[in-house]
Amino acid sequence: MPVVNLTPHAVTVVDESFRVIRRWPGSDAPARVEAVRVPVGLEVAGVPLMAEERTRANLPEPQDGVWFIVSSVVGSAHPERRDLLVPSDLVRDGRGVVTACRSFVISGSPVRGRTAAAEERVGA
């Protein structure tokens, strides 16, 4: 299945031994969500509070058999889409910079196949 990276960063997937499984270059035209911020007239410790409304991302239409890698913000803005992959289980370097991931989360999908122990932990 084709995978299209719609983030501005290269996405590298590694296994538990840090061996590269796959790498996709960053996009020259990444999917973005814009935010409109409006002051709410309140402050906390002298810091103004804002309300924020996010727009929909500039995503391509779904295509049969095609997956799109997006940021978590873009994935969250489109819970109706089942073709969006959000990098998960992030790998960071010594400075805390993300260098890879080990898996993807399918945007908008409910968790399936959880074990009884996992159900207990999340209180489901």
mmCIF file of N, CA and C in Angstrom:
data_model
loop_
_atom_site.group_PDB
_atom_site.id
_atom_site.type_symbol
_atom_site.label_atom_id
_atom_site.label_comp_id
_atom_site.label_asym_id
_atom_site.label_seq_id
_atom_site.Cartn_x
_atom_site.Cartn_y
_atom_site.Cartn_z
ATOM 1 N N MET A 1 0.838 -1.189 0.000
ATOM 2 C CA MET A 1 0.000 0.000 0.000
ATOM 3 C C MET A 1 0.878 1.244 0.000
ATOM 4 N N PRO A 2 0.544 2.224 -0.824
ATOM 5 C CA PRO A 2 1.310 3.467 -0.835
ATOM 6 C C PRO A 2 1.110 4.264 0.456
ATOM 7 N N VAL A 3 2.181 4.918 0.900
ATOM 8 C CA VAL A 3 2.149 5.791 2.067
ATOM 9 C C VAL A 3 2.730 7.132 1.641
ATOM 10 N N VAL A 4 2.001 8.205 1.927
ATOM 11 C CA VAL A 4 2.427 9.556 1.574
ATOM 12 C C VAL A 4 2.653 10.338 2.861
ATOM 13 N N ASN A 5 3.843 10.891 3.019
ATOM 14 C CA ASN A 5 4.163 11.691 4.195
ATOM 15 C C ASN A 5 3.694 13.122 3.964
ATOM 16 N N LEU A 6 2.740 13.584 4.777
ATOM 17 C CA LEU A 6 2.241 14.957 4.685
ATOM 18 C C LEU A 6 2.746 15.820 5.842
ATOM 19 N N THR A 7 3.892 15.440 6.433
ATOM 20 C CA THR A 7 4.524 16.276 7.453
ATOM 21 C C THR A 7 5.755 16.940 6.820
ATOM 22 N N PRO A 8 6.248 18.027 7.411
ATOM 23 C CA PRO A 8 7.431 18.680 6.845
ATOM 24 C C PRO A 8 8.735 17.950 7.193
ATOM 25 N N HIS A 9 8.639 16.927 8.027
ATOM 26 C CA HIS A 9 9.825 16.210 8.497
ATOM 27 C C HIS A 9 9.910 14.827 7.878
ATOM 28 N N ALA A 10 11.129 14.339 7.702
ATOM 29 C CA ALA A 10 11.282 12.944 7.312
ATOM 30 C C ALA A 10 10.728 12.086 8.439
ATOM 31 N N VAL A 11 10.035 11.018 8.104
ATOM 32 C CA VAL A 11 9.513 10.089 9.098
ATOM 33 C C VAL A 11 10.269 8.777 8.937
ATOM 34 N N THR A 12 10.955 8.399 10.012
ATOM 35 C CA THR A 12 11.743 7.172 10.029
ATOM 36 C C THR A 12 11.128 6.228 11.047
ATOM 37 N N VAL A 13 10.900 4.991 10.643
ATOM 38 C CA VAL A 13 10.375 3.971 11.545
ATOM 39 C C VAL A 13 11.507 2.991 11.830
ATOM 40 N N VAL A 14 11.724 2.729 13.132
ATOM 41 C CA VAL A 14 12.776 1.798 13.546
ATOM 42 C C VAL A 14 12.170 0.669 14.365
ATOM 43 N N ASP A 15 12.922 -0.435 14.445
ATOM 44 C CA ASP A 15 12.472 -1.544 15.288
ATOM 45 C C ASP A 15 13.069 -1.381 16.683
ATOM 46 N N GLU A 16 12.851 -2.360 17.538
ATOM 47 C CA GLU A 16 13.332 -2.277 18.929
ATOM 48 C C GLU A 16 14.860 -2.210 19.030
ATOM 49 N N SER A 17 15.562 -2.643 17.974
ATOM 50 C CA SER A 17 17.030 -2.581 17.951
ATOM 51 C C SER A 17 17.524 -1.329 17.233
ATOM 52 N N PHE A 18 16.609 -0.401 16.959
ATOM 53 C CA PHE A 18 16.908 0.865 16.285
ATOM 54 C C PHE A 18 17.323 0.692 14.827
ATOM 55 N N ARG A 19 17.027 -0.454 14.241
ATOM 56 C CA ARG A 19 17.280 -0.652 12.811
ATOM 57 C C ARG A 19 16.153 0.013 12.036
ATOM 58 N N VAL A 20 16.519 0.723 10.978
ATOM 59 C CA VAL A 20 15.520 1.424 10.173
ATOM 60 C C VAL A 20 14.695 0.416 9.385
ATOM 61 N N ILE A 21 13.379 0.494 9.577
ATOM 62 C CA ILE A 21 12.435 -0.349 8.841
ATOM 63 C C ILE A 21 12.037 0.350 7.547
ATOM 64 N N ARG A 22 11.751 1.646 7.666
ATOM 65 C CA ARG A 22 11.286 2.414 6.515
ATOM 66 C C ARG A 22 11.487 3.891 6.792
ATOM 67 N N ARG A 23 11.660 4.683 5.733
ATOM 68 C CA ARG A 23 11.831 6.127 5.870
ATOM 69 C C ARG A 23 11.109 6.818 4.717
ATOM 70 N N TRP A 24 10.358 7.882 5.067
ATOM 71 C CA TRP A 24 9.674 8.688 4.071
ATOM 72 C C TRP A 24 10.194 10.119 4.182
ATOM 73 N N PRO A 25 10.567 10.757 3.070
ATOM 74 C CA PRO A 25 11.033 12.149 3.138
ATOM 75 C C PRO A 25 9.900 13.088 3.519
ATOM 76 N N GLY A 26 10.269 14.248 4.069
ATOM 77 C CA GLY A 26 9.275 15.260 4.416
ATOM 78 C C GLY A 26 8.619 15.829 3.172
ATOM 79 N N SER A 27 7.440 16.406 3.363
ATOM 80 C CA SER A 27 6.671 16.965 2.262
ATOM 81 C C SER A 27 7.022 18.430 2.047
ATOM 82 N N ASP A 28 7.047 18.838 0.788
ATOM 83 C CA ASP A 28 7.220 20.260 0.459
ATOM 84 C C ASP A 28 5.911 21.028 0.653
ATOM 85 N N ALA A 29 4.804 20.296 0.737
ATOM 86 C CA ALA A 29 3.481 20.909 0.934
ATOM 87 C C ALA A 29 2.766 20.163 2.057
ATOM 88 N N PRO A 30 3.245 20.327 3.309
ATOM 89 C CA PRO A 30 2.667 19.563 4.427
ATOM 90 C C PRO A 30 1.239 19.978 4.763
ATOM 91 N N ALA A 31 0.494 19.020 5.315
ATOM 92 C CA ALA A 31 -0.862 19.306 5.801
ATOM 93 C C ALA A 31 -0.735 20.119 7.087
ATOM 94 N N ARG A 32 -1.445 21.208 7.163
ATOM 95 C CA ARG A 32 -1.373 22.095 8.323
ATOM 96 C C ARG A 32 -2.763 22.379 8.861
ATOM 97 N N VAL A 33 -2.829 22.601 10.155
ATOM 98 C CA VAL A 33 -4.040 23.072 10.823
ATOM 99 C C VAL A 33 -3.704 24.451 11.356
ATOM 100 N N GLU A 34 -4.512 25.425 11.000
ATOM 101 C CA GLU A 34 -4.306 26.791 11.475
ATOM 102 C C GLU A 34 -5.132 27.019 12.733
ATOM 103 N N ALA A 35 -4.671 27.929 13.564
ATOM 104 C CA ALA A 35 -5.397 28.254 14.794
ATOM 105 C C ALA A 35 -5.721 29.744 14.808
ATOM 106 N N VAL A 36 -6.972 30.053 15.128
ATOM 107 C CA VAL A 36 -7.399 31.429 15.318
ATOM 108 C C VAL A 36 -7.526 31.624 16.819
ATOM 109 N N ARG A 37 -6.776 32.592 17.358
ATOM 110 C CA ARG A 37 -6.783 32.839 18.802
ATOM 111 C C ARG A 37 -7.502 34.158 19.086
ATOM 112 N N VAL A 38 -8.356 34.108 20.118
ATOM 113 C CA VAL A 38 -9.142 35.281 20.501
ATOM 114 C C VAL A 38 -8.994 35.478 22.011
ATOM 115 N N PRO A 39 -8.628 36.691 22.456
ATOM 116 C CA PRO A 39 -8.532 36.939 23.897
ATOM 117 C C PRO A 39 -9.891 36.736 24.565
ATOM 118 N N VAL A 40 -9.883 36.117 25.750
ATOM 119 C CA VAL A 40 -11.137 35.895 26.476
ATOM 120 C C VAL A 40 -11.338 36.921 27.587
ATOM 121 N N GLY A 41 -10.377 37.825 27.760
ATOM 122 C CA GLY A 41 -10.524 38.886 28.751
ATOM 123 C C GLY A 41 -10.145 38.483 30.160
ATOM 124 N N LEU A 42 -9.463 37.361 30.320
ATOM 125 C CA LEU A 42 -9.010 36.891 31.625
ATOM 126 C C LEU A 42 -7.506 36.721 31.621
ATOM 127 N N GLU A 43 -6.935 36.723 32.821
ATOM 128 C CA GLU A 43 -5.504 36.482 32.975
ATOM 129 C C GLU A 43 -5.277 35.494 34.095
ATOM 130 N N VAL A 44 -4.178 34.763 34.017
ATOM 131 C CA VAL A 44 -3.727 33.889 35.094
ATOM 132 C C VAL A 44 -2.288 34.289 35.383
ATOM 133 N N ALA A 45 -2.046 34.769 36.599
ATOM 134 C CA ALA A 45 -0.717 35.224 37.016
ATOM 135 C C ALA A 45 -0.161 36.255 36.031
ATOM 136 N N GLY A 46 -1.030 37.132 35.531
ATOM 137 C CA GLY A 46 -0.599 38.186 34.621
ATOM 138 C C GLY A 46 -0.480 37.757 33.165
ATOM 139 N N VAL A 47 -0.801 36.511 32.870
ATOM 140 C CA VAL A 47 -0.700 35.999 31.504
ATOM 141 C C VAL A 47 -2.098 35.955 30.896
ATOM 142 N N PRO A 48 -2.279 36.593 29.728
ATOM 143 C CA PRO A 48 -3.611 36.605 29.121
ATOM 144 C C PRO A 48 -4.037 35.213 28.646
ATOM 145 N N LEU A 49 -5.332 34.924 28.822
ATOM 146 C CA LEU A 49 -5.893 33.661 28.357
ATOM 147 C C LEU A 49 -6.560 33.878 27.001
ATOM 148 N N MET A 50 -6.439 32.878 26.150
ATOM 149 C CA MET A 50 -6.980 32.947 24.803
ATOM 150 C C MET A 50 -7.896 31.748 24.547
ATOM 151 N N ALA A 51 -8.899 31.947 23.718
ATOM 152 C CA ALA A 51 -9.685 30.838 23.180
ATOM 153 C C ALA A 51 -9.054 30.516 21.828
ATOM 154 N N GLU A 52 -9.102 29.258 21.444
ATOM 155 C CA GLU A 52 -8.479 28.864 20.191
ATOM 156 C C GLU A 52 -9.429 27.974 19.397
ATOM 157 N N GLU A 53 -9.589 28.297 18.143
ATOM 158 C CA GLU A 53 -10.371 27.459 17.242
ATOM 159 C C GLU A 53 -9.447 27.017 16.121
ATOM 160 N N ARG A 54 -9.421 25.710 15.889
ATOM 161 C CA ARG A 54 -8.544 25.171 14.844
ATOM 162 C C ARG A 54 -9.337 24.905 13.571
ATOM 163 N N THR A 55 -8.672 25.131 12.476
ATOM 164 C CA THR A 55 -9.294 24.903 11.178
ATOM 165 C C THR A 55 -9.081 23.458 10.738
ATOM 166 N N ARG A 56 -9.720 23.076 9.676
ATOM 167 C CA ARG A 56 -9.505 21.774 9.055
ATOM 168 C C ARG A 56 -8.192 21.851 8.280
ATOM 169 N N ALA A 57 -7.531 20.731 8.128
ATOM 170 C CA ALA A 57 -6.257 20.694 7.405
ATOM 171 C C ALA A 57 -6.506 20.624 5.902
ATOM 172 N N ASN A 58 -5.498 21.009 5.164
ATOM 173 C CA ASN A 58 -5.546 20.958 3.708
ATOM 174 C C ASN A 58 -5.126 19.557 3.231
ATOM 175 N N LEU A 59 -5.974 18.578 3.525
ATOM 176 C CA LEU A 59 -5.674 17.189 3.179
ATOM 177 C C LEU A 59 -6.185 16.832 1.785
ATOM 178 N N PRO A 60 -5.481 15.923 1.115
ATOM 179 C CA PRO A 60 -6.039 15.401 -0.137
ATOM 180 C C PRO A 60 -7.245 14.523 0.173
ATOM 181 N N GLU A 61 -8.086 14.326 -0.810
ATOM 182 C CA GLU A 61 -9.230 13.434 -0.656
ATOM 183 C C GLU A 61 -8.731 12.016 -0.397
ATOM 184 N N PRO A 62 -9.483 11.217 0.366
ATOM 185 C CA PRO A 62 -9.092 9.813 0.557
ATOM 186 C C PRO A 62 -8.968 9.110 -0.796
ATOM 187 N N GLN A 63 -7.999 8.192 -0.860
ATOM 188 C CA GLN A 63 -7.769 7.407 -2.069
ATOM 189 C C GLN A 63 -7.691 5.940 -1.667
ATOM 190 N N ASP A 64 -8.343 5.077 -2.411
ATOM 191 C CA ASP A 64 -8.323 3.647 -2.094
ATOM 192 C C ASP A 64 -6.893 3.134 -1.974
ATOM 193 N N GLY A 65 -6.603 2.510 -0.825
ATOM 194 C CA GLY A 65 -5.314 1.879 -0.617
ATOM 195 C C GLY A 65 -4.166 2.805 -0.293
ATOM 196 N N VAL A 66 -4.420 4.100 -0.091
ATOM 197 C CA VAL A 66 -3.348 5.063 0.197
ATOM 198 C C VAL A 66 -3.471 5.540 1.637
ATOM 199 N N TRP A 67 -2.354 5.547 2.341
ATOM 200 C CA TRP A 67 -2.266 6.054 3.710
ATOM 201 C C TRP A 67 -1.524 7.384 3.684
ATOM 202 N N PHE A 68 -1.881 8.283 4.608
ATOM 203 C CA PHE A 68 -1.232 9.584 4.711
ATOM 204 C C PHE A 68 -0.663 9.759 6.117
ATOM 205 N N ILE A 69 0.646 10.026 6.214
ATOM 206 C CA ILE A 69 1.276 10.317 7.505
ATOM 207 C C ILE A 69 1.044 11.788 7.808
ATOM 208 N N VAL A 70 0.492 12.070 9.000
ATOM 209 C CA VAL A 70 0.197 13.442 9.415
ATOM 210 C C VAL A 70 0.623 13.643 10.873
ATOM 211 N N SER A 71 0.670 14.884 11.301
ATOM 212 C CA SER A 71 0.955 15.188 12.703
ATOM 213 C C SER A 71 -0.249 14.816 13.563
ATOM 214 N N SER A 72 -0.026 14.742 14.865
ATOM 215 C CA SER A 72 -1.131 14.431 15.774
ATOM 216 C C SER A 72 -2.188 15.535 15.756
ATOM 217 N N VAL A 73 -1.781 16.781 15.555
ATOM 218 C CA VAL A 73 -2.734 17.890 15.498
ATOM 219 C C VAL A 73 -3.644 17.731 14.276
ATOM 220 N N VAL A 74 -3.075 17.399 13.140
ATOM 221 C CA VAL A 74 -3.869 17.189 11.929
ATOM 222 C C VAL A 74 -4.784 15.977 12.108
ATOM 223 N N GLY A 75 -4.240 14.883 12.663
ATOM 224 C CA GLY A 75 -5.063 13.697 12.906
ATOM 225 C C GLY A 75 -6.235 13.994 13.820
ATOM 226 N N SER A 76 -5.993 14.777 14.874
ATOM 227 C CA SER A 76 -7.061 15.134 15.818
ATOM 228 C C SER A 76 -8.126 16.018 15.180
ATOM 229 N N ALA A 77 -7.737 16.813 14.202
ATOM 230 C CA ALA A 77 -8.687 17.702 13.531
ATOM 231 C C ALA A 77 -9.581 16.952 12.545
ATOM 232 N N HIS A 78 -9.240 15.688 12.267
ATOM 233 C CA HIS A 78 -9.985 14.899 11.279
ATOM 234 C C HIS A 78 -10.321 13.507 11.814
ATOM 235 N N PRO A 79 -11.115 13.423 12.886
ATOM 236 C CA PRO A 79 -11.435 12.109 13.453
ATOM 237 C C PRO A 79 -12.262 11.229 12.526
ATOM 238 N N GLU A 80 -12.863 11.828 11.499
ATOM 239 C CA GLU A 80 -13.674 11.040 10.566
ATOM 240 C C GLU A 80 -12.827 10.257 9.563
ATOM 241 N N ARG A 81 -11.560 10.625 9.421
ATOM 242 C CA ARG A 81 -10.695 9.967 8.440
ATOM 243 C C ARG A 81 -10.084 8.706 9.034
ATOM 244 N N ARG A 82 -10.049 7.651 8.252
ATOM 245 C CA ARG A 82 -9.461 6.378 8.684
ATOM 246 C C ARG A 82 -8.218 6.035 7.869
ATOM 247 N N ASP A 83 -7.706 7.027 7.123
ATOM 248 C CA ASP A 83 -6.539 6.807 6.274
ATOM 249 C C ASP A 83 -5.341 7.631 6.730
ATOM 250 N N LEU A 84 -5.425 8.186 7.957
ATOM 251 C CA LEU A 84 -4.351 9.032 8.471
ATOM 252 C C LEU A 84 -3.519 8.273 9.491
ATOM 253 N N LEU A 85 -2.207 8.328 9.324
ATOM 254 C CA LEU A 85 -1.267 7.670 10.233
ATOM 255 C C LEU A 85 -0.514 8.726 11.019
ATOM 256 N N VAL A 86 -0.522 8.604 12.344
ATOM 257 C CA VAL A 86 0.190 9.537 13.217
ATOM 258 C C VAL A 86 1.361 8.791 13.846
ATOM 259 N N PRO A 87 2.603 9.294 13.681
ATOM 260 C CA PRO A 87 3.746 8.615 14.297
ATOM 261 C C PRO A 87 3.543 8.434 15.797
ATOM 262 N N SER A 88 3.908 7.244 16.283
ATOM 263 C CA SER A 88 3.697 6.886 17.679
ATOM 264 C C SER A 88 4.932 6.185 18.219
ATOM 265 N N ASP A 89 4.976 6.040 19.548
ATOM 266 C CA ASP A 89 6.127 5.415 20.211
ATOM 267 C C ASP A 89 7.407 6.084 19.705
ATOM 268 N N LEU A 90 7.476 7.390 19.944
ATOM 269 C CA LEU A 90 8.553 8.213 19.406
ATOM 270 C C LEU A 90 9.899 7.879 20.033
ATOM 271 N N VAL A 91 10.948 7.949 19.222
ATOM 272 C CA VAL A 91 12.328 7.721 19.650
ATOM 273 C C VAL A 91 13.008 9.086 19.657
ATOM 274 N N ARG A 92 13.663 9.425 20.772
ATOM 275 C CA ARG A 92 14.321 10.731 20.907
ATOM 276 C C ARG A 92 15.817 10.568 21.118
ATOM 277 N N ASP A 93 16.563 11.585 20.680
ATOM 278 C CA ASP A 93 18.011 11.570 20.921
ATOM 279 C C ASP A 93 18.304 12.133 22.311
ATOM 280 N N GLY A 94 19.564 12.302 22.654
ATOM 281 C CA GLY A 94 19.971 12.780 23.972
ATOM 282 C C GLY A 94 19.492 14.182 24.301
ATOM 283 N N ARG A 95 19.141 14.963 23.300
ATOM 284 C CA ARG A 95 18.625 16.322 23.517
ATOM 285 C C ARG A 95 17.108 16.371 23.542
ATOM 286 N N GLY A 96 16.452 15.205 23.367
ATOM 287 C CA GLY A 96 15.002 15.150 23.379
ATOM 288 C C GLY A 96 14.359 15.373 22.023
ATOM 289 N N VAL A 97 15.179 15.456 20.979
ATOM 290 C CA VAL A 97 14.657 15.666 19.631
ATOM 291 C C VAL A 97 14.182 14.333 19.062
ATOM 292 N N VAL A 98 12.979 14.321 18.480
ATOM 293 C CA VAL A 98 12.439 13.100 17.878
ATOM 294 C C VAL A 98 13.276 12.746 16.654
ATOM 295 N N THR A 99 13.744 11.508 16.613
ATOM 296 C CA THR A 99 14.539 11.031 15.482
ATOM 297 C C THR A 99 13.838 9.929 14.693
ATOM 298 N N ALA A 100 12.866 9.277 15.308
ATOM 299 C CA ALA A 100 12.169 8.168 14.649
ATOM 300 C C ALA A 100 10.923 7.827 15.444
ATOM 301 N N CYS A 101 10.186 6.854 14.937
ATOM 302 C CA CYS A 101 9.062 6.288 15.670
ATOM 303 C C CYS A 101 9.105 4.779 15.483
ATOM 304 N N ARG A 102 8.326 4.078 16.284
ATOM 305 C CA ARG A 102 8.288 2.617 16.179
ATOM 306 C C ARG A 102 6.963 2.104 15.627
ATOM 307 N N SER A 103 5.972 2.995 15.549
ATOM 308 C CA SER A 103 4.659 2.574 15.066
ATOM 309 C C SER A 103 3.868 3.802 14.647
ATOM 310 N N PHE A 104 2.667 3.533 14.120
ATOM 311 C CA PHE A 104 1.724 4.587 13.774
ATOM 312 C C PHE A 104 0.416 4.328 14.496
ATOM 313 N N VAL A 105 -0.309 5.401 14.782
ATOM 314 C CA VAL A 105 -1.678 5.324 15.288
ATOM 315 C C VAL A 105 -2.570 5.706 14.123
ATOM 316 N N ILE A 106 -3.642 4.945 13.913
ATOM 317 C CA ILE A 106 -4.605 5.279 12.870
ATOM 318 C C ILE A 106 -5.542 6.327 13.446
ATOM 319 N N SER A 107 -5.565 7.477 12.838
ATOM 320 C CA SER A 107 -6.378 8.581 13.321
ATOM 321 C C SER A 107 -7.843 8.205 13.351
ATOM 322 N N GLY A 108 -8.510 8.569 14.428
ATOM 323 C CA GLY A 108 -9.944 8.382 14.538
ATOM 324 C C GLY A 108 -10.406 6.978 14.842
ATOM 325 N N SER A 109 -9.489 6.022 14.961
ATOM 326 C CA SER A 109 -9.903 4.636 15.193
ATOM 327 C C SER A 109 -10.002 4.319 16.666
ATOM 328 N N PRO A 110 -11.060 3.616 17.055
ATOM 329 C CA PRO A 110 -11.154 3.174 18.446
ATOM 330 C C PRO A 110 -10.142 2.063 18.702
ATOM 331 N N VAL A 111 -9.795 1.901 19.961
ATOM 332 C CA VAL A 111 -8.863 0.842 20.343
ATOM 333 C C VAL A 111 -9.594 -0.485 20.285
ATOM 334 N N ARG A 112 -8.984 -1.455 19.618
ATOM 335 C CA ARG A 112 -9.573 -2.796 19.519
ATOM 336 C C ARG A 112 -8.587 -3.808 20.049
ATOM 337 N N GLY A 113 -9.107 -4.931 20.505
ATOM 338 C CA GLY A 113 -8.241 -6.024 20.911
ATOM 339 C C GLY A 113 -7.460 -5.756 22.186
ATOM 340 N N ARG A 114 -7.999 -4.872 23.046
ATOM 341 C CA ARG A 114 -7.302 -4.614 24.304
ATOM 342 C C ARG A 114 -7.454 -5.825 25.207
ATOM 343 N N THR A 115 -6.430 -6.073 25.991
ATOM 344 C CA THR A 115 -6.498 -7.187 26.934
ATOM 345 C C THR A 115 -7.303 -6.784 28.146
ATOM 346 N N ALA A 116 -7.697 -7.749 28.954
ATOM 347 C CA ALA A 116 -8.454 -7.467 30.183
ATOM 348 C C ALA A 116 -7.646 -6.568 31.104
ATOM 349 N N ALA A 117 -6.326 -6.809 31.182
ATOM 350 C CA ALA A 117 -5.473 -5.983 32.047
ATOM 351 C C ALA A 117 -5.463 -4.540 31.565
ATOM 352 N N ALA A 118 -5.408 -4.355 30.247
ATOM 353 C CA ALA A 118 -5.423 -3.000 29.701
ATOM 354 C C ALA A 118 -6.774 -2.337 29.969
ATOM 355 N N GLU A 119 -7.848 -3.091 29.836
ATOM 356 C CA GLU A 119 -9.186 -2.551 30.121
ATOM 357 C C GLU A 119 -9.261 -2.065 31.570
ATOM 358 N N GLU A 120 -8.690 -2.840 32.483
ATOM 359 C CA GLU A 120 -8.696 -2.474 33.896
ATOM 360 C C GLU A 120 -7.916 -1.190 34.134
ATOM 361 N N ARG A 121 -6.733 -1.057 33.476
ATOM 362 C CA ARG A 121 -5.884 0.119 33.662
ATOM 363 C C ARG A 121 -6.574 1.389 33.209
ATOM 364 N N VAL A 122 -7.316 1.327 32.095
ATOM 365 C CA VAL A 122 -7.953 2.536 31.569
ATOM 366 C C VAL A 122 -9.369 2.703 32.108
ATOM 367 N N GLY A 123 -9.844 1.753 32.870
ATOM 368 C CA GLY A 123 -11.156 1.869 33.466
ATOM 369 C C GLY A 123 -12.294 1.756 32.476
ATOM 370 N N ALA A 124 -12.055 1.041 31.402
ATOM 371 C CA ALA A 124 -13.092 0.910 30.360
ATOM 372 C C ALA A 124 -14.133 -0.111 30.749
#
